[in-house]
């Protein structure tokens, strides 16, 4: 903004247009006096920076504010946002900034966002990856779905232990790919043995429990048919699309 002398003008322009102002605090650009006072970009320093800048906006009569406090590591980000949430009710925009790319970036973002959202902290999120924006959105959606904060298709698939008698990974991958464009609340189970498989398949809206060369299809907790494992994915996907076309989940015990 360019200093306090411009703050009032910016606030008035934003208010006239109904535009919120985000107070963004980043560990990489913390005010020098706060960094010196706290011996670095500590959670306390980040929280104090956010509170200071919120106060400056409130002093010029602007209250349509959202705060973003980010660091590149999970512990500082979580601690700083916890501190701010304890001291202010201004909405929080969450994110792990410069999280990186690949598995490390996904895991760091998921843990940081997940911890705070599970505690009821945060109003909006941003996943920051060195990857295409579509990937960021995909990860963010999966975080929200895992916490039960967003609906959609939820895929349950087993880790293929020694009891698995089929090559389940291609089946699970085909099901995941086939479900990608479905926008409905649905829990789908792809299981590979007769021990845990039937229970998970019954608990899902639809699912399969696999045995040697075959798979049993469950719909709404009921056993429907047995098909060769080669037809398991197409059978499950056909039933998923049928359920989606009639309005979604049918099982009373559905967890999606």
Short mmCIF file of C-alpha atoms in Angstrom, two decimals:
data_model
loop_
_atom_site.label_atom_id
_atom_site.label_comp_id
_atom_site.label_asym_id
_atom_site.label_seq_id
_atom_site.Cartn_x
_atom_site.Cartn_y
_atom_site.Cartn_z
CA UNK A 1 0.00 0.00 0.00
CA UNK A 2 2.94 2.32 0.58
CA UNK A 3 2.68 3.39 4.19
CA UNK A 4 0.10 4.73 6.62
CA UNK A 5 -0.47 7.88 4.62
CA UNK A 6 -2.06 5.82 1.82
CA UNK A 7 -3.94 3.38 4.02
CA UNK A 8 -7.01 5.56 4.56
CA UNK A 9 -7.43 6.20 0.84
CA UNK A 10 -7.10 2.52 0.00
CA UNK A 11 -9.57 1.56 2.72
CA UNK A 12 -12.11 4.11 1.48
CA UNK A 13 -11.77 2.89 -2.11
CA UNK A 14 -12.20 -0.72 -1.03
CA UNK A 15 -15.22 0.12 1.14
CA UNK A 16 -16.88 2.01 -1.71
CA UNK A 17 -16.56 -1.02 -3.96
CA UNK A 18 -17.43 -3.64 -1.35
CA UNK A 19 -13.99 -5.24 -1.58
CA UNK A 20 -12.42 -6.96 1.46
CA UNK A 21 -8.79 -6.36 2.31
CA UNK A 22 -6.52 -9.27 3.16
CA UNK A 23 -3.86 -8.72 5.80
CA UNK A 24 -1.11 -11.06 4.61
CA UNK A 25 1.65 -11.98 7.03
CA UNK A 26 4.48 -14.12 5.66
CA UNK A 27 7.44 -15.43 7.62
CA UNK A 28 9.68 -14.39 4.74
CA UNK A 29 8.69 -10.71 4.88
CA UNK A 30 8.04 -9.99 8.54
CA UNK A 31 8.51 -6.40 9.74
CA UNK A 32 12.07 -5.86 10.90
CA UNK A 33 11.19 -4.50 14.33
CA UNK A 34 9.07 -7.57 15.13
CA UNK A 35 11.75 -9.95 13.85
CA UNK A 36 14.30 -8.25 16.08
CA UNK A 37 12.03 -8.14 19.12
CA UNK A 38 11.17 -11.85 18.86
CA UNK A 39 14.56 -13.04 17.59
CA UNK A 40 13.11 -14.16 14.28
CA UNK A 41 9.84 -14.97 12.57
CA UNK A 42 8.37 -16.85 15.50
CA UNK A 43 4.67 -17.71 15.81
CA UNK A 44 4.33 -14.90 18.35
CA UNK A 45 5.93 -12.40 15.98
CA UNK A 46 3.70 -13.47 13.08
CA UNK A 47 0.58 -13.19 15.23
CA UNK A 48 1.61 -9.76 16.51
CA UNK A 49 2.18 -8.56 12.95
CA UNK A 50 -1.33 -9.64 11.96
CA UNK A 51 -2.92 -7.99 14.98
CA UNK A 52 -0.97 -4.78 14.37
CA UNK A 53 -2.10 -4.47 10.77
CA UNK A 54 -5.70 -5.35 11.57
CA UNK A 55 -5.65 -2.56 14.16
CA UNK A 56 -4.33 -0.09 11.57
CA UNK A 57 -7.24 -0.86 9.25
CA UNK A 58 -9.75 -0.65 12.07
CA UNK A 59 -8.34 2.74 13.06
CA UNK A 60 -9.33 4.12 9.66
CA UNK A 61 -12.82 2.63 9.96
CA UNK A 62 -12.36 -0.47 7.80
CA UNK A 63 -13.60 -3.81 9.13
CA UNK A 64 -14.10 -6.06 6.06
CA UNK A 65 -10.84 -7.88 6.72
CA UNK A 66 -9.45 -11.38 6.31
CA UNK A 67 -6.08 -12.42 7.74
CA UNK A 68 -3.55 -14.80 6.26
CA UNK A 69 -0.60 -15.93 8.40
CA UNK A 70 1.74 -18.27 6.54
CA UNK A 71 5.14 -19.87 6.92
CA UNK A 72 6.83 -22.52 4.81
CA UNK A 73 6.77 -25.03 7.67
CA UNK A 74 3.80 -26.61 9.39
CA UNK A 75 4.61 -26.05 13.10
CA UNK A 76 5.03 -22.26 12.84
CA UNK A 77 1.99 -21.84 10.63
CA UNK A 78 -0.21 -23.88 12.95
CA UNK A 79 1.07 -22.18 16.10
CA UNK A 80 0.73 -18.65 14.68
CA UNK A 81 -2.84 -19.23 13.47
CA UNK A 82 -3.80 -20.77 16.81
CA UNK A 83 -2.48 -17.70 18.61
CA UNK A 84 -4.35 -15.34 16.32
CA UNK A 85 -7.61 -17.30 16.63
CA UNK A 86 -7.34 -17.00 20.41
CA UNK A 87 -7.00 -13.22 20.24
CA UNK A 88 -9.23 -12.20 17.33
CA UNK A 89 -12.38 -13.27 15.51
CA UNK A 90 -11.27 -11.84 12.16
CA UNK A 91 -11.67 -14.56 9.47
CA UNK A 92 -8.55 -16.57 8.67
CA UNK A 93 -7.31 -17.67 5.25
CA UNK A 94 -5.10 -20.75 5.76
CA UNK A 95 -2.13 -22.05 3.84
CA UNK A 96 1.41 -23.39 4.04
CA UNK A 97 3.30 -20.97 1.84
CA UNK A 98 6.06 -22.20 -0.49
CA UNK A 99 5.15 -25.78 0.43
CA UNK A 100 7.16 -27.13 -2.51
CA UNK A 101 6.05 -29.76 -4.97
CA UNK A 102 5.23 -33.45 -5.23
CA UNK A 103 4.53 -35.60 -2.21
CA UNK A 104 6.33 -33.29 0.24
CA UNK A 105 4.21 -30.29 -0.72
CA UNK A 106 0.97 -32.26 -0.61
CA UNK A 107 1.72 -33.80 2.78
CA UNK A 108 2.83 -30.52 4.35
CA UNK A 109 -0.24 -28.69 3.10
CA UNK A 110 -2.60 -31.47 4.14
CA UNK A 111 -1.19 -31.70 7.66
CA UNK A 112 -1.08 -27.95 8.27
CA UNK A 113 -4.53 -27.25 6.88
CA UNK A 114 -5.99 -30.41 8.36
CA UNK A 115 -4.85 -29.71 11.92
CA UNK A 116 -6.26 -26.18 11.93
CA UNK A 117 -9.52 -27.00 10.16
CA UNK A 118 -10.10 -29.96 12.49
CA UNK A 119 -9.79 -27.54 15.41
CA UNK A 120 -12.37 -25.23 13.87
CA UNK A 121 -9.80 -22.62 12.85
CA UNK A 122 -9.94 -21.13 9.35
CA UNK A 123 -12.52 -19.86 6.88
CA UNK A 124 -10.85 -20.23 3.48
CA UNK A 125 -7.80 -22.18 2.27
CA UNK A 126 -5.07 -22.07 -0.37
CA UNK A 127 -2.80 -24.98 -1.22
CA UNK A 128 0.51 -23.52 -2.46
CA UNK A 129 2.46 -25.94 -4.64
CA UNK A 130 5.13 -25.54 -7.30
CA UNK A 131 2.70 -27.20 -9.68
CA UNK A 132 -0.23 -26.20 -11.94
CA UNK A 133 -3.10 -24.44 -10.13
CA UNK A 134 -5.41 -27.35 -10.94
CA UNK A 135 -3.26 -29.60 -8.76
CA UNK A 136 -3.54 -27.13 -5.88
CA UNK A 137 -7.32 -27.16 -6.17
CA UNK A 138 -7.40 -30.96 -6.32
CA UNK A 139 -5.35 -31.28 -3.11
CA UNK A 140 -7.48 -28.68 -1.35
CA UNK A 141 -10.68 -30.49 -2.26
CA UNK A 142 -9.31 -33.80 -0.98
CA UNK A 143 -8.31 -32.17 2.32
CA UNK A 144 -11.83 -30.83 2.79
CA UNK A 145 -13.40 -34.17 1.84
CA UNK A 146 -11.16 -36.07 4.27
CA UNK A 147 -12.35 -33.81 7.09
CA UNK A 148 -15.99 -34.11 6.11
CA UNK A 149 -16.16 -30.41 5.21
CA UNK A 150 -17.03 -31.04 1.56
CA UNK A 151 -19.10 -33.67 -0.18
CA UNK A 152 -18.18 -35.67 -3.27
CA UNK A 153 -17.02 -39.14 -4.17
CA UNK A 154 -14.95 -40.85 -1.47
CA UNK A 155 -12.92 -43.87 -2.53
CA UNK A 156 -12.01 -46.49 0.08
CA UNK A 157 -9.45 -49.04 -1.10
CA UNK A 158 -7.45 -51.60 0.83
CA UNK A 159 -3.64 -51.69 1.18
CA UNK A 160 -3.41 -55.17 -0.41
CA UNK A 161 -1.95 -57.29 2.39
CA UNK A 162 -1.02 -60.97 2.12
CA UNK A 163 -4.70 -61.99 2.12
CA UNK A 164 -5.32 -60.29 -1.22
CA UNK A 165 -5.65 -62.88 -3.99
CA UNK A 166 -6.17 -60.51 -6.93
CA UNK A 167 -4.21 -57.72 -8.60
CA UNK A 168 -6.29 -54.98 -7.01
CA UNK A 169 -4.31 -51.89 -7.93
CA UNK A 170 -5.43 -51.76 -11.60
CA UNK A 171 -9.03 -52.20 -10.45
CA UNK A 172 -8.74 -49.37 -7.91
CA UNK A 173 -7.02 -47.09 -10.45
CA UNK A 174 -9.70 -47.75 -13.07
CA UNK A 175 -12.43 -46.99 -10.52
CA UNK A 176 -10.70 -43.80 -9.38
CA UNK A 177 -10.33 -42.60 -12.94
CA UNK A 178 -13.91 -43.52 -13.81
CA UNK A 179 -15.30 -41.65 -10.79
CA UNK A 180 -13.33 -38.48 -11.46
CA UNK A 181 -16.14 -36.59 -13.17
CA UNK A 182 -18.94 -37.58 -10.78
CA UNK A 183 -20.19 -34.68 -8.66
CA UNK A 184 -22.26 -36.49 -6.05
CA UNK A 185 -21.91 -37.63 -2.44
CA UNK A 186 -20.91 -41.27 -2.73
CA UNK A 187 -18.64 -43.64 -0.80
CA UNK A 188 -17.13 -46.37 -2.97
CA UNK A 189 -15.10 -49.29 -1.59
CA UNK A 190 -12.61 -51.37 -3.57
CA UNK A 191 -11.47 -54.20 -1.29
CA UNK A 192 -9.19 -57.14 -1.92
CA UNK A 193 -10.03 -59.92 0.54
CA UNK A 194 -12.84 -61.79 2.25
CA UNK A 195 -11.87 -60.64 5.77
CA UNK A 196 -12.29 -56.85 5.88
CA UNK A 197 -13.67 -56.54 2.37
CA UNK A 198 -17.33 -57.44 2.91
CA UNK A 199 -17.65 -55.17 5.95
CA UNK A 200 -16.15 -52.14 4.19
CA UNK A 201 -18.18 -52.84 1.04
CA UNK A 202 -21.41 -53.09 3.04
CA UNK A 203 -20.66 -49.88 4.92
CA UNK A 204 -20.04 -47.96 1.69
CA UNK A 205 -22.78 -46.87 -0.69
CA UNK A 206 -21.37 -49.29 -3.24
CA UNK A 207 -18.34 -51.56 -3.10
CA UNK A 208 -16.66 -54.78 -4.07
CA UNK A 209 -15.02 -57.44 -1.94
CA UNK A 210 -12.61 -59.57 -3.95
CA UNK A 211 -11.65 -63.20 -3.73
CA UNK A 212 -9.65 -65.51 -5.97
CA UNK A 213 -10.45 -64.31 -9.48
CA UNK A 214 -13.81 -62.76 -8.60
CA UNK A 215 -15.49 -59.86 -6.85
CA UNK A 216 -18.77 -59.52 -4.98
CA UNK A 217 -20.72 -56.30 -5.57
CA UNK A 218 -22.53 -54.67 -2.64
CA UNK A 219 -25.05 -51.85 -3.10
CA UNK A 220 -26.64 -50.06 -0.17
CA UNK A 221 -25.25 -52.65 2.23
CA UNK A 222 -26.73 -55.59 0.31
CA UNK A 223 -24.97 -58.24 -1.75
CA UNK A 224 -26.04 -57.95 -5.39
CA UNK A 225 -23.89 -60.09 -7.68
CA UNK A 226 -20.57 -61.84 -8.22
CA UNK A 227 -18.50 -60.99 -11.29
CA UNK A 228 -15.05 -61.97 -12.62
CA UNK A 229 -12.35 -59.65 -11.32
CA UNK A 230 -11.78 -58.48 -14.90
CA UNK A 231 -15.28 -56.97 -14.86
CA UNK A 232 -15.17 -55.61 -11.33
CA UNK A 233 -14.25 -52.01 -12.22
CA UNK A 234 -16.79 -51.64 -15.03
CA UNK A 235 -19.55 -53.19 -12.91
CA UNK A 236 -18.80 -50.90 -9.97
CA UNK A 237 -18.60 -47.81 -12.18
CA UNK A 238 -21.88 -48.62 -13.90
CA UNK A 239 -23.61 -48.89 -10.53
CA UNK A 240 -21.98 -45.65 -9.35
CA UNK A 241 -23.30 -43.79 -12.36
CA UNK A 242 -26.74 -45.31 -11.89
CA UNK A 243 -26.82 -44.12 -8.28
CA UNK A 244 -25.60 -40.68 -9.31
CA UNK A 245 -28.34 -40.41 -11.93
CA UNK A 246 -31.08 -41.14 -9.39
CA UNK A 247 -29.81 -38.70 -6.81
CA UNK A 248 -26.81 -40.17 -5.04
CA UNK A 249 -26.25 -42.52 -2.13
CA UNK A 250 -28.85 -45.09 -1.16
CA UNK A 251 -27.22 -46.84 1.77
CA UNK A 252 -28.53 -45.79 5.22
CA UNK A 253 -25.06 -46.36 6.67
CA UNK A 254 -23.23 -44.33 4.02
CA UNK A 255 -20.26 -42.37 5.35
CA UNK A 256 -19.76 -40.04 2.37
#
